[in-house]
GROMACS .gro file of C-alpha atoms in nm:
model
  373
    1UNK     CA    1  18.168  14.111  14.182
    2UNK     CA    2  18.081  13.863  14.465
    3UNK     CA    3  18.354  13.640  14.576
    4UNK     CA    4  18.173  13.397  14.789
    5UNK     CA    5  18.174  13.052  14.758
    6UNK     CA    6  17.803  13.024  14.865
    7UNK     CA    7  17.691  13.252  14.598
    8UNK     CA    8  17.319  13.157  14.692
    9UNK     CA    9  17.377  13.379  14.980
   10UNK     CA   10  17.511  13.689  14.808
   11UNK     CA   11  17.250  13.988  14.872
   12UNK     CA   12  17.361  14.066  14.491
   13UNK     CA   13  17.214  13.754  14.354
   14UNK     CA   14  16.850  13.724  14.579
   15UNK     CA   15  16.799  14.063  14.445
   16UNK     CA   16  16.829  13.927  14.095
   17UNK     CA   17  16.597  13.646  14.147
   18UNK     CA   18  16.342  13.875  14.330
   19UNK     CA   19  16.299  14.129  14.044
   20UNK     CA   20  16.312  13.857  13.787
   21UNK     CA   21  15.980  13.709  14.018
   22UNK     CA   22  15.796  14.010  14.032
   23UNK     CA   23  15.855  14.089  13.661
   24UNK     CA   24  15.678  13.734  13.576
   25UNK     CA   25  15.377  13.835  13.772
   26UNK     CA   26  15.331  14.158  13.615
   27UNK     CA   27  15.364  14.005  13.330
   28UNK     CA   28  15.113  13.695  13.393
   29UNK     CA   29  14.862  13.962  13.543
   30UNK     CA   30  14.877  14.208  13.278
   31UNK     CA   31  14.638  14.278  12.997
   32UNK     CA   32  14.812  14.225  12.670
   33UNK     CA   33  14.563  14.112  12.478
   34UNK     CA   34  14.410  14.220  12.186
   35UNK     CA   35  14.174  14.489  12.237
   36UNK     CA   36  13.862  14.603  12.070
   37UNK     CA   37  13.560  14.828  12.107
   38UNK     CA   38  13.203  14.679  12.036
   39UNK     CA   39  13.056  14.765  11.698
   40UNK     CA   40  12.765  14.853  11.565
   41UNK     CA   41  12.672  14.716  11.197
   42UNK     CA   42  12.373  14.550  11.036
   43UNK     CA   43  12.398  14.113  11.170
   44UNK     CA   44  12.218  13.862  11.025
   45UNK     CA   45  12.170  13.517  11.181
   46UNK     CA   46  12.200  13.204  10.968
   47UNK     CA   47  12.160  12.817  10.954
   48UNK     CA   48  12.408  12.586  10.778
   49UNK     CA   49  12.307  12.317  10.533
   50UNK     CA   50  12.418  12.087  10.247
   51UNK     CA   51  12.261  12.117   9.943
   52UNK     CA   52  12.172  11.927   9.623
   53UNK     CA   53  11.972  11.988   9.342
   54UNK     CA   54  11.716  11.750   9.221
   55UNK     CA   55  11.390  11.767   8.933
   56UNK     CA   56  11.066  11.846   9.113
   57UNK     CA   57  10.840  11.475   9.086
   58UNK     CA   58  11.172  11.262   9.032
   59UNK     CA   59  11.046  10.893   9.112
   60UNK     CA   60  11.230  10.587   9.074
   61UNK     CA   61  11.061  10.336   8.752
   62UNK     CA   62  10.986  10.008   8.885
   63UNK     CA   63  10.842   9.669   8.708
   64UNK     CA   64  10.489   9.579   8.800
   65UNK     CA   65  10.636   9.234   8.823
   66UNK     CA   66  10.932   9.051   8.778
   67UNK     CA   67  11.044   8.908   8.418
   68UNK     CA   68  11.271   8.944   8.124
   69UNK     CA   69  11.354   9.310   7.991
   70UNK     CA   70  11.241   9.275   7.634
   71UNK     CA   71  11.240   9.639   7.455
   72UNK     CA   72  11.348   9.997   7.601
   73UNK     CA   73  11.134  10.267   7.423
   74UNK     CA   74  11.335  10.555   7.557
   75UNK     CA   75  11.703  10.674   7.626
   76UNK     CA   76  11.836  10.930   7.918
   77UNK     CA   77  11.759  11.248   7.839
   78UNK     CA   78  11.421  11.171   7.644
   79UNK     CA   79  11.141  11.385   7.696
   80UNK     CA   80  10.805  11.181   7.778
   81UNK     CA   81  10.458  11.246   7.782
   82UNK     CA   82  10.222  11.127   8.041
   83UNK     CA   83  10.141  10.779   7.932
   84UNK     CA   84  10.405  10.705   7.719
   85UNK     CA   85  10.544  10.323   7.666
   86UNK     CA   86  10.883  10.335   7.876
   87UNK     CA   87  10.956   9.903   7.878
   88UNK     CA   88  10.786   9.595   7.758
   89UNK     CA   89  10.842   9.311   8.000
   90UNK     CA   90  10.833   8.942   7.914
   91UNK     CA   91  10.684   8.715   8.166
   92UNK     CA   92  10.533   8.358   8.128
   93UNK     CA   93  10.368   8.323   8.467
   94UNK     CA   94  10.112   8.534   8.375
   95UNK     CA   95  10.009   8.371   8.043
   96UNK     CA   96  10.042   8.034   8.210
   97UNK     CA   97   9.785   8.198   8.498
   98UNK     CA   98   9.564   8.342   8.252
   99UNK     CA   99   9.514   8.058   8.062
  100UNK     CA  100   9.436   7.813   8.298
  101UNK     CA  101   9.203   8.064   8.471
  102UNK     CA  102   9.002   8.040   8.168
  103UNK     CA  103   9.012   7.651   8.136
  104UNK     CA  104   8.876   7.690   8.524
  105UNK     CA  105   8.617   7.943   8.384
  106UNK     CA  106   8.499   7.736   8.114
  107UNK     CA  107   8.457   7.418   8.307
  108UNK     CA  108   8.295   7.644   8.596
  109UNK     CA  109   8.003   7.766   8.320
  110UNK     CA  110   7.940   7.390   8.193
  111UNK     CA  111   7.841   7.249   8.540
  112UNK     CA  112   7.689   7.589   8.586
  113UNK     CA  113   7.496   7.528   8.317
  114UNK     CA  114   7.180   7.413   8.195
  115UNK     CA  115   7.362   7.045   8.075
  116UNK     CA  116   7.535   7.031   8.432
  117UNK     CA  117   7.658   6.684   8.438
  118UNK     CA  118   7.643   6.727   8.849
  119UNK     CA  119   7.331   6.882   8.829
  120UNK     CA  120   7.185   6.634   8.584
  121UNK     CA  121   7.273   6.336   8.797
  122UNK     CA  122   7.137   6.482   9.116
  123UNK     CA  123   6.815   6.526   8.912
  124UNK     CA  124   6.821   6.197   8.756
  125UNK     CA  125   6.825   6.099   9.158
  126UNK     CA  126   6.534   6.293   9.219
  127UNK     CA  127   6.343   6.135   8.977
  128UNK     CA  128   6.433   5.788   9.077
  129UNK     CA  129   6.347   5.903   9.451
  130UNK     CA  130   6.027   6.024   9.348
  131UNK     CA  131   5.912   5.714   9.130
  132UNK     CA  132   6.014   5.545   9.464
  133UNK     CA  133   5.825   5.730   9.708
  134UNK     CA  134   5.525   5.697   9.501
  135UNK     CA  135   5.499   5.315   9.500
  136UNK     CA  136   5.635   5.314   9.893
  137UNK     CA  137   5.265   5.531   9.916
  138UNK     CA  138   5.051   5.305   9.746
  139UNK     CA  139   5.197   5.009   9.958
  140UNK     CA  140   5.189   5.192  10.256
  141UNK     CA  141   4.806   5.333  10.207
  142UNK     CA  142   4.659   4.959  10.087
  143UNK     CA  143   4.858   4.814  10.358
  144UNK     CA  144   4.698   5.105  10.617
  145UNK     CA  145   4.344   5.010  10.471
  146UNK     CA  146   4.372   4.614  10.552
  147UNK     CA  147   4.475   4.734  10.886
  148UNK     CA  148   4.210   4.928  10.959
  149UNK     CA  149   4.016   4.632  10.852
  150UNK     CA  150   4.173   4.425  11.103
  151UNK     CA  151   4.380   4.248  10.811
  152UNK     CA  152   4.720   4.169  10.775
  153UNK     CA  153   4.979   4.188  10.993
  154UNK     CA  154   5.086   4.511  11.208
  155UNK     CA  155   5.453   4.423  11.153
  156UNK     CA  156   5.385   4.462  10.774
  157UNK     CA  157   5.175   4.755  10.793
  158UNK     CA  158   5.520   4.921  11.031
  159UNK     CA  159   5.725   4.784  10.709
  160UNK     CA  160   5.534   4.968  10.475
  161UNK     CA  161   5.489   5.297  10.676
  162UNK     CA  162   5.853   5.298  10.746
  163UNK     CA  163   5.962   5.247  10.392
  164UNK     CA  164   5.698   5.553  10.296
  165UNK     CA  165   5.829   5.802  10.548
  166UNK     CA  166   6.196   5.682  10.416
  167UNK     CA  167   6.177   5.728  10.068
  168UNK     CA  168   5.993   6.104  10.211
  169UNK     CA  169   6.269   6.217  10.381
  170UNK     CA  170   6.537   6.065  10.086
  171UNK     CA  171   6.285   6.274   9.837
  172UNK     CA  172   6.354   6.593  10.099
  173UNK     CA  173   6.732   6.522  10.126
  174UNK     CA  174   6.810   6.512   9.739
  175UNK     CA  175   6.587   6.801   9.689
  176UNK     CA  176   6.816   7.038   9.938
  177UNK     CA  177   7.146   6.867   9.781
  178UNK     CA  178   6.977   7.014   9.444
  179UNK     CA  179   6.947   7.337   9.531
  180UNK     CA  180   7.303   7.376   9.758
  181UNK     CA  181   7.470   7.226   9.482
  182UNK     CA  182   7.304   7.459   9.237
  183UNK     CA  183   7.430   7.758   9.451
  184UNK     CA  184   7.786   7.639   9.483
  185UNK     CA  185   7.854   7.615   9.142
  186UNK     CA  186   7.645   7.954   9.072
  187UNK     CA  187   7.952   8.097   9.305
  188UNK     CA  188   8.216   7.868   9.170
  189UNK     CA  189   8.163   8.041   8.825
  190UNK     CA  190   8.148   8.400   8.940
  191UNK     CA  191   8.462   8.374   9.135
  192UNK     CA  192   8.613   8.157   8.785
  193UNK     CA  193   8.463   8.472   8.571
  194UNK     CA  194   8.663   8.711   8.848
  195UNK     CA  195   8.988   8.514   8.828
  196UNK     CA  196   8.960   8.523   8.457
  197UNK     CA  197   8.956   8.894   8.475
  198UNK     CA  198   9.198   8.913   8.664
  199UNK     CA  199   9.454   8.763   8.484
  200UNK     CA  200   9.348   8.947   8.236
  201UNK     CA  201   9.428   9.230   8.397
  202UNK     CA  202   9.773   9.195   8.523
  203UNK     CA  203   9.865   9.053   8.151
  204UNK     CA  204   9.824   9.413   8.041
  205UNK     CA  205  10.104   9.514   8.313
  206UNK     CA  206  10.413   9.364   8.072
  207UNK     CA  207  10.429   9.763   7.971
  208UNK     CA  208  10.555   9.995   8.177
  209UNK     CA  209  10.447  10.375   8.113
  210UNK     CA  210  10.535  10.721   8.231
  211UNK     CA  211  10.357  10.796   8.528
  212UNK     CA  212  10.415  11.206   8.444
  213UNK     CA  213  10.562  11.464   8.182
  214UNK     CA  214  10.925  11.532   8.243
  215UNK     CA  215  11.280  11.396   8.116
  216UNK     CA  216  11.422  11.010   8.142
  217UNK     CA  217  11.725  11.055   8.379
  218UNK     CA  218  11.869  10.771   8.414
  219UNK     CA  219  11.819  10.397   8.242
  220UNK     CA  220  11.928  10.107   8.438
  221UNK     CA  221  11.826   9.833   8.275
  222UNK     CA  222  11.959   9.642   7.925
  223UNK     CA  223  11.723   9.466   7.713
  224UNK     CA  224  11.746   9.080   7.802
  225UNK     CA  225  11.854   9.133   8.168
  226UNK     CA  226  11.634   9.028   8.445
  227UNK     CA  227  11.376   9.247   8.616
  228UNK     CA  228  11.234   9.259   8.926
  229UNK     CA  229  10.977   9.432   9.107
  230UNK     CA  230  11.191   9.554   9.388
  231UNK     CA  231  11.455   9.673   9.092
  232UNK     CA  232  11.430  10.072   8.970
  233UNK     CA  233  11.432  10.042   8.579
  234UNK     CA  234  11.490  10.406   8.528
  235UNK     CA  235  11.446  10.793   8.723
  236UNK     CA  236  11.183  11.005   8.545
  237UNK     CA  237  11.161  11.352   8.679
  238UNK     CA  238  11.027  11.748   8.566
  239UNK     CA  239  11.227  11.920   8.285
  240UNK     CA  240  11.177  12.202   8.436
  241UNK     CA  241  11.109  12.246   8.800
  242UNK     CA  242  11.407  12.141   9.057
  243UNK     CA  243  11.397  12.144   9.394
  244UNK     CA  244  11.703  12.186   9.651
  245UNK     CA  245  11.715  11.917   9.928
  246UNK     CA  246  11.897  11.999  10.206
  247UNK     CA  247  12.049  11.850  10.514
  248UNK     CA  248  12.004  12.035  10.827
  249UNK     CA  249  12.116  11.964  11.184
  250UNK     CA  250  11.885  11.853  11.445
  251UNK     CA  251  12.019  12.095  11.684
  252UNK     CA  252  11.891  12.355  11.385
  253UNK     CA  253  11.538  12.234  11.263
  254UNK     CA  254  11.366  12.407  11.547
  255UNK     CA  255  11.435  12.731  11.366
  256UNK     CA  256  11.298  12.651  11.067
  257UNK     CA  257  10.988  12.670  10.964
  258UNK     CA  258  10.817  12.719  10.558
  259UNK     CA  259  10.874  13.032  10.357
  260UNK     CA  260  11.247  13.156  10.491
  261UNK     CA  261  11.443  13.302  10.255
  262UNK     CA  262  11.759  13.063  10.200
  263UNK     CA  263  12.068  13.193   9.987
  264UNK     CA  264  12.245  12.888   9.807
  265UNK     CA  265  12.562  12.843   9.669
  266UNK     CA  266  12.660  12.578   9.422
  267UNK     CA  267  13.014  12.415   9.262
  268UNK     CA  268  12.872  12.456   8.973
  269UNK     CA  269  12.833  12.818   8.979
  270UNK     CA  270  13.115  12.928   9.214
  271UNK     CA  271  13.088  13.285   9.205
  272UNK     CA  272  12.754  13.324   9.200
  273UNK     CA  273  12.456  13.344   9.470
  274UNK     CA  274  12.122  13.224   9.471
  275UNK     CA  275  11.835  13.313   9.635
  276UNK     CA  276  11.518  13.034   9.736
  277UNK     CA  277  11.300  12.997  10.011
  278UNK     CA  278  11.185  12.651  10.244
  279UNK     CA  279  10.874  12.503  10.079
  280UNK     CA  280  10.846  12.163  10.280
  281UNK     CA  281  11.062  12.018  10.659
  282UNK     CA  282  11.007  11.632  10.644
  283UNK     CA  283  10.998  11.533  11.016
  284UNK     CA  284  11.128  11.267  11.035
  285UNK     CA  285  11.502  11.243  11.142
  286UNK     CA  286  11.836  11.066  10.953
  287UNK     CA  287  11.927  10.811  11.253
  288UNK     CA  288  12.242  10.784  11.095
  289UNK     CA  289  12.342  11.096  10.940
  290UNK     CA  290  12.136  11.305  11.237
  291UNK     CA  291  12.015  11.544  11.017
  292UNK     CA  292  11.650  11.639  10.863
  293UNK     CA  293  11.553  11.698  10.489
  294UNK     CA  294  11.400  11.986  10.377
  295UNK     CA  295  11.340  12.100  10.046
  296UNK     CA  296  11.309  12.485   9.857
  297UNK     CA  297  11.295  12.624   9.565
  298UNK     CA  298  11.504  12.896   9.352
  299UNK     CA  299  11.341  13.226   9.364
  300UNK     CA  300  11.543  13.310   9.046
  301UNK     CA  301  11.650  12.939   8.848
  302UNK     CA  302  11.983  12.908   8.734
  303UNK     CA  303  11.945  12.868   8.341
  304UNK     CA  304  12.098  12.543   8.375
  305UNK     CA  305  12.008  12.261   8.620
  306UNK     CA  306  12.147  11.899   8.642
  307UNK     CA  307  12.013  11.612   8.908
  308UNK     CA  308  12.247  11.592   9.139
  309UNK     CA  309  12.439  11.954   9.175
  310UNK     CA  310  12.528  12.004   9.487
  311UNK     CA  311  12.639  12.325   9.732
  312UNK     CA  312  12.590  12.467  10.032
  313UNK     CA  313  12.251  12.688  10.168
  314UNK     CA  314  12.239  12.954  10.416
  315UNK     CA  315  11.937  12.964  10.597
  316UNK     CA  316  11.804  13.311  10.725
  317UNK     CA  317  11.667  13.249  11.110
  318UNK     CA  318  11.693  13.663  11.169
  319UNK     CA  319  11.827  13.997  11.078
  320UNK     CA  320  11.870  14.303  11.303
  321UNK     CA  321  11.975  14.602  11.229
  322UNK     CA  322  12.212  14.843  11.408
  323UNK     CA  323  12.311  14.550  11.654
  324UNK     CA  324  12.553  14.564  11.935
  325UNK     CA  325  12.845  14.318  11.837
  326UNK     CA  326  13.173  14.178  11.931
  327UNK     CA  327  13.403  13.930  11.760
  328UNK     CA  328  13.304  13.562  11.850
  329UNK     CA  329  13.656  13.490  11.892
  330UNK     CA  330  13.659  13.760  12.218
  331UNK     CA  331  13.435  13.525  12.405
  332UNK     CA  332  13.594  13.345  12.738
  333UNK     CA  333  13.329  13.088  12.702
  334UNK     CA  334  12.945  13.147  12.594
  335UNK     CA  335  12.853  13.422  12.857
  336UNK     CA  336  13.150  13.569  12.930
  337UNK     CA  337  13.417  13.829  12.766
  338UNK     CA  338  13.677  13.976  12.966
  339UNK     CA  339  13.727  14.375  13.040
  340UNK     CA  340  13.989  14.575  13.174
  341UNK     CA  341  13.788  14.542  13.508
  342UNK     CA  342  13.784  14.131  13.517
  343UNK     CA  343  13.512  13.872  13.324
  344UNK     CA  344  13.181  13.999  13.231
  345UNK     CA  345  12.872  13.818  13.201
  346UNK     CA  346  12.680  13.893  12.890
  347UNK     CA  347  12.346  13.817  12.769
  348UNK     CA  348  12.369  13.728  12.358
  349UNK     CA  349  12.135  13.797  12.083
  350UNK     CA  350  12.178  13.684  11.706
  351UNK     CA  351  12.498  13.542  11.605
  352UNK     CA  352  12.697  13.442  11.277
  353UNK     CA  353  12.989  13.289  11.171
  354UNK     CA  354  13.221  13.636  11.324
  355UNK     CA  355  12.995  13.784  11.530
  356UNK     CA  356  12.786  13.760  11.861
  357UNK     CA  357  12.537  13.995  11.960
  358UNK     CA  358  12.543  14.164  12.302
  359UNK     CA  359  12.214  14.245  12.438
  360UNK     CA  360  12.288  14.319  12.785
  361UNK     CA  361  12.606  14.343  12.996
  362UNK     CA  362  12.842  14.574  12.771
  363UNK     CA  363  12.821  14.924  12.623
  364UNK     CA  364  12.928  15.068  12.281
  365UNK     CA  365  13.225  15.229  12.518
  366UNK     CA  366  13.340  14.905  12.722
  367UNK     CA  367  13.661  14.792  12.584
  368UNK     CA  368  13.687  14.401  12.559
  369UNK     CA  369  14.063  14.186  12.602
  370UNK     CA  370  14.122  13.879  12.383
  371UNK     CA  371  14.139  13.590  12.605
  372UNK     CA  372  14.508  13.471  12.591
  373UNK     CA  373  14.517  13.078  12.424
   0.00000   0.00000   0.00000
């Protein structure tokens, strides 16, 4: 035992606390890790999205216009035929509209017509212009006559030529108003007539009917509330055709494209798998959610379908077979796992949820460490 005071300077104790330095080297250098050998299996490569079942043609009901809800024909879960009555909508504005479109139409056709009081006085004009301009040409011709005679005056003779040429040219002017006037209220009447049937026209709009064949899914509407045109009344959709929406990633939707094969879970059916494929990618992206739609259909249909389930979808990108793998979980960082010889650089291939392929840098024989946390 040492039995210095200054036991810092006993050869006994630096020995202690050099072995104890180099043992925490080794240590720190050493590969303790996990080790594995590459493997060799069948990998498929996948893309992640939410899922949710919905009828194929499922459009929101809405009122033509805005109103009273008067009668509901049909109840969720009614089947309905192209066509069919769906919601009779009270609505006075329209009446109001159409009958005061025909009181415009009716007083359009009687100054239209052949009794026009407008047309009648303008003619009654006329006539009084004419009867006018007929005596202003006898005066004016007897009075031209004495002149050339040397008779008379020539200020009367300008008197009676200038009343001639006036009555003329008020002849002319009621003549024209006759025949714009007559025009106008030809037009007046055809656009009456037009307004007519158009009120006509969106009268018949109070009932709202199926635009397709499928199932009522939803009502939204009681009878006295108030409509409006901006309001859905109810969701009609097919009885039998669904379609699975699904949210994908942006960083994903380059992969897609139409016809993969897409394997879809639902809560519904929790142990079982289905299979569908991508029928349409809508391109335009989810600001807030970051994600694209697109829509599939089951290969195989569950035998029973609600709007609304939802799940999960797997979306095949690729499949190889016989691929080089290693655990995703071996990886330093994205291109690099670490040897008994120091990091390697890999080049990757297809990858899933456990495994990363390896298509250049490692063999089958190369055994690969588990990076330490």
């Amino acid at each position: 035992m040492c039995r210095s005071k200054k036991c810092t300077d006993c050869p006994l104790r630096i020995g202690i606390v050099l072995f104890s330095l180099v043992a925490v080297l080794l240590n720190s250098c050493g590969n303790d890790g996990e080790k594995v050998l590459p493997l060799t299996i069948d990998i498929t490569e996948s893309v992640y999205a939410s899922a949710l079942v919905q009828p194929d043609s499922l459009y929101d009901v809405h009122a033509p216009v805005n109103g009273i809800l008067d009668h509901i024909q049909v109840q969720e879960g009614d089947t309905v035929q192209q066509g069919d009555v769906l919601f009779k909508i009270i609505d006075t504005n329209p009446l109001l509209n159409s009958k005061n479109a025909k009181l415009n139409l009716e007083l359009a056709r009687a100054n239209y017509g052949p009794n026009s009081p407008i047309l009648k006085k303008i003619r009654a004009d006329i006539d009084a212009a004419r009867l006018s301009l007929t005596n202003d040409s006898i005066n004016y011709y007897r009075q031209k006559r004495l002149w050339e005679q040397k008779i008379g005056s020539k200020m009367e003779y300008d008197s009676r030529k200038l009343a001639y040429e006036l009555s003329q040219k008020k002849l002319n002017r009621l003549q024209s108003e006759y025949r714009r006037m007559e025009k106008e209220l030809a037009i007046q009447f055809e656009q009456a007539k037009n307004t007519y049937i158009s009120t006509q026209t969106n009268a018949e709009d109070f009932t709202v009917r199926s635009k397709i064949k499928g199932t009522v899914y939803a009502v939204n509407k009681e009878p006295g509330e108030l409509v409006t045109t901006s309001q859905p009344l109810a969701a009609i959709g097919s009885s039998t055709d669904f379609l699975i929406e699904m949210l994908v990633d942006e960083v994903d939707i380059v992969k897609l494209h139409k016809g993969q094969r897409t394997f879809i879970t639902l809560d519904a059916y929790p142990n079982k798998v289905f299979e569908a494929h991508i029928t349409k990618i809508y391109p335009k992206k989810d600001e807030k959610s970051q994600t694209f739609k697109v829509e599939g259909v089951f290969d195989e249909s569950p035998e029973t379908l609600y709007p609304g389930l939802a799940g999960e979808a797997n979306i095949i990108i690729a499949t190889k077979k016989n691929a080089l793998v290693v655990p995703k979980a071996y990886f330093m960082d994205d291109f690099h796992v670490l040897t008994e010889d120091g990091p390697v650089k890999v080049t990757t291939g297809l990858q899933n949820l456990e495994y990363v392929e390896i298509v250049e840098g490692l063999t089958k024989d190369t055994e690969i460490i588990k990076p330490t946390q």
